[in-house]
Short mmCIF file of C-alpha atoms in Angstrom, two decimals:
data_model
loop_
_atom_site.label_atom_id
_atom_site.label_comp_id
_atom_site.label_asym_id
_atom_site.label_seq_id
_atom_site.Cartn_x
_atom_site.Cartn_y
_atom_site.Cartn_z
CA MET A 82 13.55 -50.26 45.13
CA VAL A 83 13.04 -46.69 43.95
CA ASN A 84 10.94 -46.57 40.78
CA ILE A 85 12.49 -43.70 38.82
CA LYS A 86 13.32 -43.46 35.10
CA TRP A 87 16.82 -42.10 35.70
CA GLU A 88 17.56 -41.19 32.07
CA GLU A 89 14.40 -39.08 31.87
CA LEU A 90 15.07 -36.91 34.93
CA GLY A 91 15.00 -33.14 34.55
CA PHE A 92 16.06 -30.57 37.12
CA ASN A 93 12.96 -30.72 39.33
CA TYR A 94 12.11 -31.08 43.01
CA ILE A 95 11.55 -34.66 44.15
CA LYS A 96 10.87 -35.43 47.80
CA THR A 97 13.41 -37.89 49.18
CA PRO A 98 13.02 -39.59 52.59
CA PHE A 99 15.56 -37.71 54.72
CA ARG A 100 17.05 -34.27 55.18
CA TYR A 101 19.38 -32.74 57.80
CA ILE A 102 18.47 -29.80 60.01
CA SER A 103 20.35 -27.86 62.68
CA HIS A 104 19.51 -24.74 64.71
CA TRP A 105 21.75 -21.88 65.91
CA LYS A 106 20.67 -20.08 69.05
CA ASP A 107 22.46 -18.26 71.89
CA GLY A 108 25.71 -18.24 69.93
CA GLN A 109 26.02 -21.91 69.06
CA TRP A 110 24.81 -24.68 66.79
CA ASP A 111 22.97 -27.70 68.12
CA GLU A 112 24.10 -31.18 67.11
CA GLY A 113 21.76 -31.40 64.13
CA THR A 114 19.61 -34.34 63.11
CA LEU A 115 18.04 -36.14 60.17
CA THR A 116 14.30 -35.71 59.73
CA GLU A 117 11.65 -37.03 57.36
CA GLU A 118 9.68 -33.75 57.50
CA ASN A 119 10.13 -31.70 54.29
CA THR A 120 8.48 -28.54 55.61
CA ILE A 121 9.82 -26.06 58.15
CA THR A 122 7.96 -23.80 60.57
CA ILE A 123 9.50 -20.40 61.24
CA ASN A 124 8.48 -17.20 62.99
CA GLU A 125 6.62 -14.65 60.87
CA GLY A 126 9.28 -12.07 61.75
CA SER A 127 12.15 -14.20 60.36
CA THR A 128 14.73 -12.07 58.54
CA CYS A 129 14.89 -14.53 55.62
CA LEU A 130 11.29 -13.57 54.79
CA HIS A 131 11.62 -9.80 55.05
CA TYR A 132 15.25 -8.83 54.55
CA GLY A 133 16.66 -11.64 52.43
CA GLN A 134 19.04 -12.90 55.11
CA GLU A 135 19.61 -16.30 53.55
CA CYS A 136 22.12 -18.09 51.37
CA PHE A 137 22.50 -21.55 49.89
CA GLU A 138 24.78 -23.97 48.08
CA GLY A 139 24.49 -26.64 45.40
CA LEU A 140 26.60 -29.76 44.99
CA LYS A 141 26.18 -33.33 43.79
CA ALA A 142 26.81 -36.93 44.78
CA TYR A 143 27.98 -39.26 41.99
CA ARG A 144 27.58 -43.04 41.72
CA ARG A 145 30.82 -44.71 40.70
CA LYS A 146 31.09 -47.74 38.44
CA ASP A 147 31.95 -49.90 41.48
CA GLY A 148 28.75 -48.76 43.23
CA GLY A 149 30.46 -46.35 45.64
CA ILE A 150 29.50 -42.70 45.96
CA ASN A 151 31.68 -39.63 45.39
CA LEU A 152 31.33 -36.01 46.49
CA PHE A 153 33.16 -33.40 44.43
CA ARG A 154 35.03 -30.74 46.44
CA PRO A 155 32.40 -30.26 49.19
CA ASP A 156 35.00 -28.40 51.27
CA GLU A 157 34.89 -25.64 48.63
CA ASN A 158 31.10 -25.43 48.95
CA SER A 159 31.56 -25.08 52.71
CA LYS A 160 34.03 -22.23 52.25
CA ARG A 161 31.73 -20.45 49.80
CA LEU A 162 28.70 -20.83 52.09
CA ASN A 163 30.66 -19.24 54.89
CA LYS A 164 31.80 -16.36 52.68
CA SER A 165 28.16 -15.76 51.77
CA ALA A 166 27.22 -15.99 55.45
CA GLU A 167 29.90 -13.47 56.39
CA ARG A 168 28.62 -11.01 53.76
CA LEU A 169 25.06 -11.38 55.09
CA GLN A 170 25.97 -11.24 58.80
CA MET A 171 25.12 -14.87 59.53
CA PRO A 172 27.00 -17.38 61.69
CA GLU A 173 29.56 -19.68 60.12
CA VAL A 174 28.69 -23.35 59.65
CA PRO A 175 31.89 -25.20 60.61
CA GLU A 176 33.37 -27.16 57.69
CA ASP A 177 33.30 -30.48 59.52
CA LYS A 178 29.63 -29.94 60.40
CA PHE A 179 28.82 -29.02 56.78
CA ILE A 180 30.55 -32.08 55.29
CA ASP A 181 29.12 -34.40 57.96
CA ALA A 182 25.61 -33.10 57.18
CA ILE A 183 26.15 -33.74 53.45
CA LYS A 184 27.38 -37.27 54.07
CA GLN A 185 24.51 -38.05 56.46
CA VAL A 186 21.95 -36.96 53.85
CA VAL A 187 23.62 -38.95 51.05
CA ARG A 188 23.87 -42.11 53.17
CA ALA A 189 20.27 -41.82 54.35
CA ASN A 190 19.02 -41.36 50.77
CA GLN A 191 21.57 -43.52 48.96
CA GLU A 192 18.91 -45.46 47.01
CA TYR A 193 18.15 -42.14 45.30
CA VAL A 194 21.73 -41.74 44.06
CA PRO A 195 21.22 -42.56 40.35
CA PRO A 196 23.00 -45.60 38.89
CA TYR A 197 26.35 -45.13 37.17
CA GLY A 198 25.99 -44.55 33.43
CA THR A 199 22.58 -42.88 33.52
CA GLY A 200 24.04 -39.35 33.43
CA ALA A 201 21.93 -38.45 36.46
CA THR A 202 23.23 -37.39 39.89
CA LEU A 203 21.99 -36.70 43.40
CA TYR A 204 21.73 -32.93 43.80
CA LEU A 205 22.26 -31.56 47.32
CA ARG A 206 20.91 -28.21 48.47
CA PRO A 207 22.36 -26.87 51.74
CA TYR A 208 20.78 -23.60 52.90
CA LEU A 209 21.21 -21.17 55.78
CA ILE A 210 18.41 -18.81 56.83
CA GLY A 211 17.80 -16.18 59.48
CA VAL A 212 14.80 -17.08 61.66
CA GLY A 213 13.20 -16.14 64.98
CA PRO A 214 11.11 -13.20 66.21
CA ASN A 215 12.44 -10.00 64.64
CA ILE A 216 11.13 -6.97 62.76
CA GLY A 217 13.99 -4.45 62.73
CA VAL A 218 16.55 -4.40 59.94
CA SER A 219 19.20 -6.31 61.86
CA PRO A 220 20.70 -9.81 61.90
CA ALA A 221 18.36 -12.57 63.06
CA PRO A 222 18.36 -13.84 66.64
CA GLU A 223 18.37 -17.47 65.42
CA TYR A 224 19.42 -19.42 62.33
CA LEU A 225 18.54 -22.66 60.61
CA PHE A 226 20.94 -24.75 58.52
CA SER A 227 19.49 -27.59 56.47
CA VAL A 228 20.47 -29.94 53.63
CA PHE A 229 18.02 -31.76 51.36
CA CYS A 230 18.54 -33.72 48.16
CA MET A 231 16.93 -35.14 45.04
CA PRO A 232 18.03 -37.03 41.90
CA VAL A 233 18.39 -34.77 38.86
CA GLY A 234 19.20 -34.85 35.18
CA PRO A 235 20.73 -31.96 33.17
CA TYR A 236 19.89 -28.38 34.20
CA PHE A 237 19.48 -27.19 30.62
CA LYS A 238 17.18 -29.49 28.65
CA GLY A 239 19.71 -30.17 25.92
CA GLY A 240 22.49 -31.20 28.28
CA MET A 241 25.69 -31.07 26.21
CA THR A 242 23.74 -29.83 23.18
CA PRO A 243 24.72 -26.24 22.32
CA SER A 244 22.23 -23.60 23.52
CA ASN A 245 21.56 -20.01 22.49
CA PHE A 246 21.60 -17.07 24.90
CA ILE A 247 20.69 -13.39 24.74
CA VAL A 248 22.46 -10.43 26.33
CA SER A 249 20.21 -8.81 28.94
CA GLU A 250 19.81 -5.11 29.63
CA TYR A 251 19.18 -5.99 33.27
CA ASP A 252 21.90 -6.29 35.89
CA ARG A 253 22.23 -9.45 37.94
CA ALA A 254 24.05 -7.70 40.79
CA ALA A 255 25.52 -4.32 41.68
CA PRO A 256 29.20 -3.36 41.93
CA TYR A 257 30.28 -4.00 45.55
CA GLY A 258 26.89 -5.64 46.15
CA THR A 259 26.12 -9.28 46.89
CA GLY A 260 26.97 -10.76 43.48
CA ALA A 261 29.80 -12.87 44.91
CA ALA A 262 27.49 -14.28 47.62
CA LYS A 263 25.13 -17.13 46.80
CA ALA A 264 22.20 -15.13 48.13
CA GLY A 265 18.60 -15.73 47.10
CA GLY A 266 18.02 -12.08 46.18
CA ASN A 267 20.46 -12.39 43.28
CA TYR A 268 18.34 -15.18 41.85
CA ALA A 269 15.04 -13.39 42.44
CA ALA A 270 16.44 -10.47 40.43
CA SER A 271 17.23 -12.84 37.56
CA LEU A 272 13.72 -14.27 37.17
CA LEU A 273 12.27 -11.49 35.00
CA PRO A 274 15.18 -11.22 32.53
CA GLY A 275 15.35 -15.02 32.45
CA GLN A 276 11.66 -15.23 31.54
CA MET A 277 12.13 -12.56 28.88
CA ALA A 278 14.92 -14.67 27.37
CA HIS A 279 12.73 -17.81 27.43
CA ASP A 280 9.90 -15.90 25.77
CA ARG A 281 12.24 -15.28 22.85
CA ASN A 282 13.26 -18.96 22.73
CA PHE A 283 16.68 -18.50 24.32
CA SER A 284 17.92 -20.84 27.08
CA ASP A 285 18.68 -17.89 29.35
CA CYS A 286 20.28 -14.46 29.32
CA ILE A 287 23.85 -13.25 29.61
CA TYR A 288 24.54 -10.54 32.18
CA LEU A 289 27.10 -7.83 31.56
CA ASP A 290 29.22 -6.07 34.15
CA PRO A 291 26.92 -3.64 35.98
CA ALA A 292 29.38 -0.73 35.89
CA THR A 293 30.00 -0.42 32.14
CA HIS A 294 27.80 -3.01 30.35
CA LYS A 295 30.76 -3.84 28.12
CA LYS A 296 32.00 -7.11 29.64
CA ILE A 297 30.36 -10.52 30.05
CA GLU A 298 29.89 -11.60 33.65
CA GLU A 299 27.48 -14.53 34.00
CA VAL A 300 25.27 -16.77 31.88
CA GLY A 301 21.97 -17.05 33.75
CA SER A 302 22.96 -18.69 37.01
CA ALA A 303 26.17 -20.14 35.55
CA ASN A 304 29.67 -18.81 34.82
CA PHE A 305 30.94 -18.04 31.29
CA PHE A 306 34.09 -19.39 29.70
CA GLY A 307 35.55 -19.10 26.23
CA ILE A 308 38.26 -21.00 24.32
CA THR A 309 40.27 -18.72 22.04
CA HIS A 310 41.55 -19.65 18.60
CA ASP A 311 45.07 -19.90 20.09
CA ASN A 312 43.96 -22.31 22.85
CA GLN A 313 43.50 -19.98 25.82
CA PHE A 314 40.83 -20.77 28.41
CA ILE A 315 39.36 -17.42 29.53
CA THR A 316 36.67 -16.79 32.12
CA PRO A 317 35.45 -13.44 33.47
CA LYS A 318 36.86 -11.93 36.65
CA SER A 319 34.76 -9.51 38.67
CA PRO A 320 33.85 -8.87 42.33
CA SER A 321 30.16 -9.23 41.41
CA ILE A 322 30.48 -12.77 39.95
CA LEU A 323 29.66 -15.83 42.04
CA PRO A 324 32.93 -17.81 42.39
CA SER A 325 31.98 -21.08 40.70
CA ILE A 326 33.68 -24.22 41.99
CA THR A 327 33.17 -25.79 38.56
CA LYS A 328 34.83 -22.79 36.90
CA TYR A 329 37.90 -22.93 39.13
CA SER A 330 38.12 -26.68 38.59
CA LEU A 331 38.06 -26.12 34.81
CA LEU A 332 40.72 -23.40 35.07
CA HIS A 333 42.95 -25.90 36.90
CA LEU A 334 42.28 -28.74 34.45
CA ALA A 335 42.78 -26.54 31.39
CA LYS A 336 46.21 -25.50 32.64
CA GLU A 337 47.49 -28.61 34.42
CA ARG A 338 45.96 -31.40 32.31
CA PHE A 339 45.81 -29.84 28.85
CA GLY A 340 48.62 -27.27 28.90
CA MET A 341 46.34 -24.37 28.03
CA GLU A 342 46.89 -20.81 29.15
CA ALA A 343 44.17 -20.39 31.80
CA ILE A 344 43.09 -16.80 32.36
CA GLU A 345 40.62 -15.18 34.71
CA GLY A 346 40.14 -11.73 33.22
CA ASP A 347 37.94 -9.37 31.22
CA VAL A 348 35.71 -10.75 28.47
CA TYR A 349 34.62 -7.82 26.33
CA LEU A 350 31.43 -8.14 24.33
CA GLU A 351 33.10 -6.52 21.32
CA GLU A 352 35.82 -9.22 21.32
CA LEU A 353 33.66 -12.34 20.94
CA ASP A 354 35.33 -13.11 17.60
CA LYS A 355 38.47 -14.25 19.42
CA PHE A 356 36.64 -17.26 20.86
CA ALA A 357 36.46 -20.49 18.88
CA GLU A 358 34.23 -22.06 21.53
CA ALA A 359 32.23 -20.86 24.53
CA GLY A 360 30.26 -22.40 27.35
CA ALA A 361 28.38 -21.92 30.61
CA CYS A 362 29.57 -23.86 33.65
CA GLY A 363 28.31 -24.55 37.15
CA THR A 364 27.33 -27.35 39.52
CA ALA A 365 23.83 -27.69 38.08
CA ALA A 366 24.75 -27.11 34.43
CA VAL A 367 28.21 -28.81 34.59
CA ILE A 368 29.06 -27.47 31.10
CA THR A 369 26.52 -26.23 28.59
CA PRO A 370 28.11 -25.31 25.24
CA ILE A 371 27.05 -21.87 24.01
CA ALA A 372 26.03 -22.07 20.36
CA GLY A 373 25.41 -18.37 19.88
CA VAL A 374 24.72 -15.09 21.63
CA GLN A 375 22.16 -12.47 20.61
CA VAL A 376 23.71 -9.01 21.08
CA ASN A 377 21.11 -6.38 20.20
CA ASP A 378 20.36 -7.10 16.50
CA ASP A 379 23.42 -9.27 15.94
CA PHE A 380 23.61 -13.03 16.53
CA HIS A 381 27.15 -14.28 17.15
CA VAL A 382 27.83 -18.00 16.61
CA PHE A 383 30.85 -19.66 18.25
CA TYR A 384 31.88 -23.21 17.22
CA SER A 385 28.56 -24.54 15.96
CA GLU A 386 24.84 -24.25 16.58
CA THR A 387 24.49 -28.02 16.69
CA GLU A 388 27.81 -29.56 17.78
CA THR A 389 29.98 -29.24 20.88
CA GLY A 390 33.48 -27.92 20.29
CA PRO A 391 36.39 -30.36 20.77
CA VAL A 392 38.08 -28.49 23.62
CA THR A 393 34.81 -28.01 25.51
CA LYS A 394 34.08 -31.75 25.07
CA LYS A 395 37.58 -32.66 26.29
CA LEU A 396 37.22 -30.50 29.41
CA TYR A 397 33.74 -31.89 30.09
CA ASP A 398 34.91 -35.50 29.78
CA GLU A 399 37.83 -34.88 32.13
CA LEU A 400 35.74 -33.11 34.77
CA VAL A 401 32.85 -35.59 34.70
CA GLY A 402 35.33 -38.47 34.62
CA ILE A 403 36.85 -37.20 37.86
CA GLN A 404 33.45 -36.68 39.47
CA PHE A 405 32.25 -40.22 38.67
CA GLY A 406 35.57 -41.80 39.63
CA ASP A 407 36.64 -42.87 36.13
CA VAL A 408 39.57 -40.42 36.03
CA ILE A 409 42.03 -39.75 38.86
CA GLY A 410 41.50 -36.18 40.01
CA PRO A 411 43.86 -33.75 41.71
CA GLU A 412 44.56 -34.57 45.35
CA GLY A 413 41.73 -33.63 47.70
CA TRP A 414 39.03 -33.13 45.06
CA ILE A 415 37.07 -36.33 45.77
CA PHE A 416 35.44 -37.24 49.10
CA GLU A 417 34.05 -40.76 49.35
CA VAL A 418 30.77 -41.30 51.18
#
C-alpha cells in the first residue's frame, strides 16, 4: 500500500513507479513503452534546450465512489497538444496514441490515484520535446513524447478559499505570438511577475492584453471568468490566451445546466464593478475564487474576501461532480480507465 496522507497533498512533484515514453525519428513514432526511469538523456544540441521547441499538457485522473477511475475530456488535451505542436513545428501525436499513453500510465500507477472523497487527484503531465543533434534555428531531427504522473492536492493553497491577485505590468505573451500554445516559454516569462506578486502576498498576478493593457486575459497560469450581477458568465477572448478545457467546460455548463448567458468576450479592467463574482479556472486550479484584485493603488473586491460566491460554488460542484462520476456529464466528456 502507498503511504501518502492524501488530504495533505500540495501541488508538488512525487515520483511514481511508471511513465510512458515514445520517440519520433525518420518521420514516424515508435510504439512507445512504459519505463521506471524518471530521467531522460538527450543530445546537447536538442532544440528544446536552446530554442524552446517543446510543449506540454496537464490533465487528471479521478477516483470514483465505486473505485473506478475517470479521465475528463482527454481528447481535448490531445487536440490542444497538437495545436501547440503545429505552432512550434513539431510532429502530431495521434489522438489514439495520446489517450492510450494516458491510460497506460494511470493503470500502471493506479495505487497512486487518491481515494474518493479526499479531494486529491492523479495529475498527468504529457510533454513533447525536440531532441537530437542540432544547432541551427530549425525544427529538431527527432522528438520525444512522454507522460508522467503524481498525486496532487489543490494548486492554490487555499483551494476553494478566495484568493487575492494583482494586475501585472508584464505581458504573458505577445499578440500573434505563442500565447495560445501551451509552450514552456510562456511559463518561463511568467516566473518573475509571479514572484513579484508573491512577494506582495498575492496568490499570483493578472495579465492584461498585450496590445492595449486595458483588458484582462489570464490569471497566472489559469483563465479568468466573472459572473455579472444579471447572471452572465463572461470569460476573456483573445488569440494570446491559452484555450482552457476547464473554461470551455464551464461555459457549456453555465449555459446548458444553469441557463446563464455564457459569453466569451472582452473583460475591461475599468468594468470590474459589473461582476458579482470572479474566479480563475484551469486543470490544476479547477476553480479558485478571486476575492479581490489590486489595480495600481486600488483594491477591487468581488463577492467576498472570505467566502465563495454561490454561482461559483454551484459551477464548481457541477464540474467536480462530473469529473468524479457523481453527476452525469455531457456525452463524451468522461473516459473510463
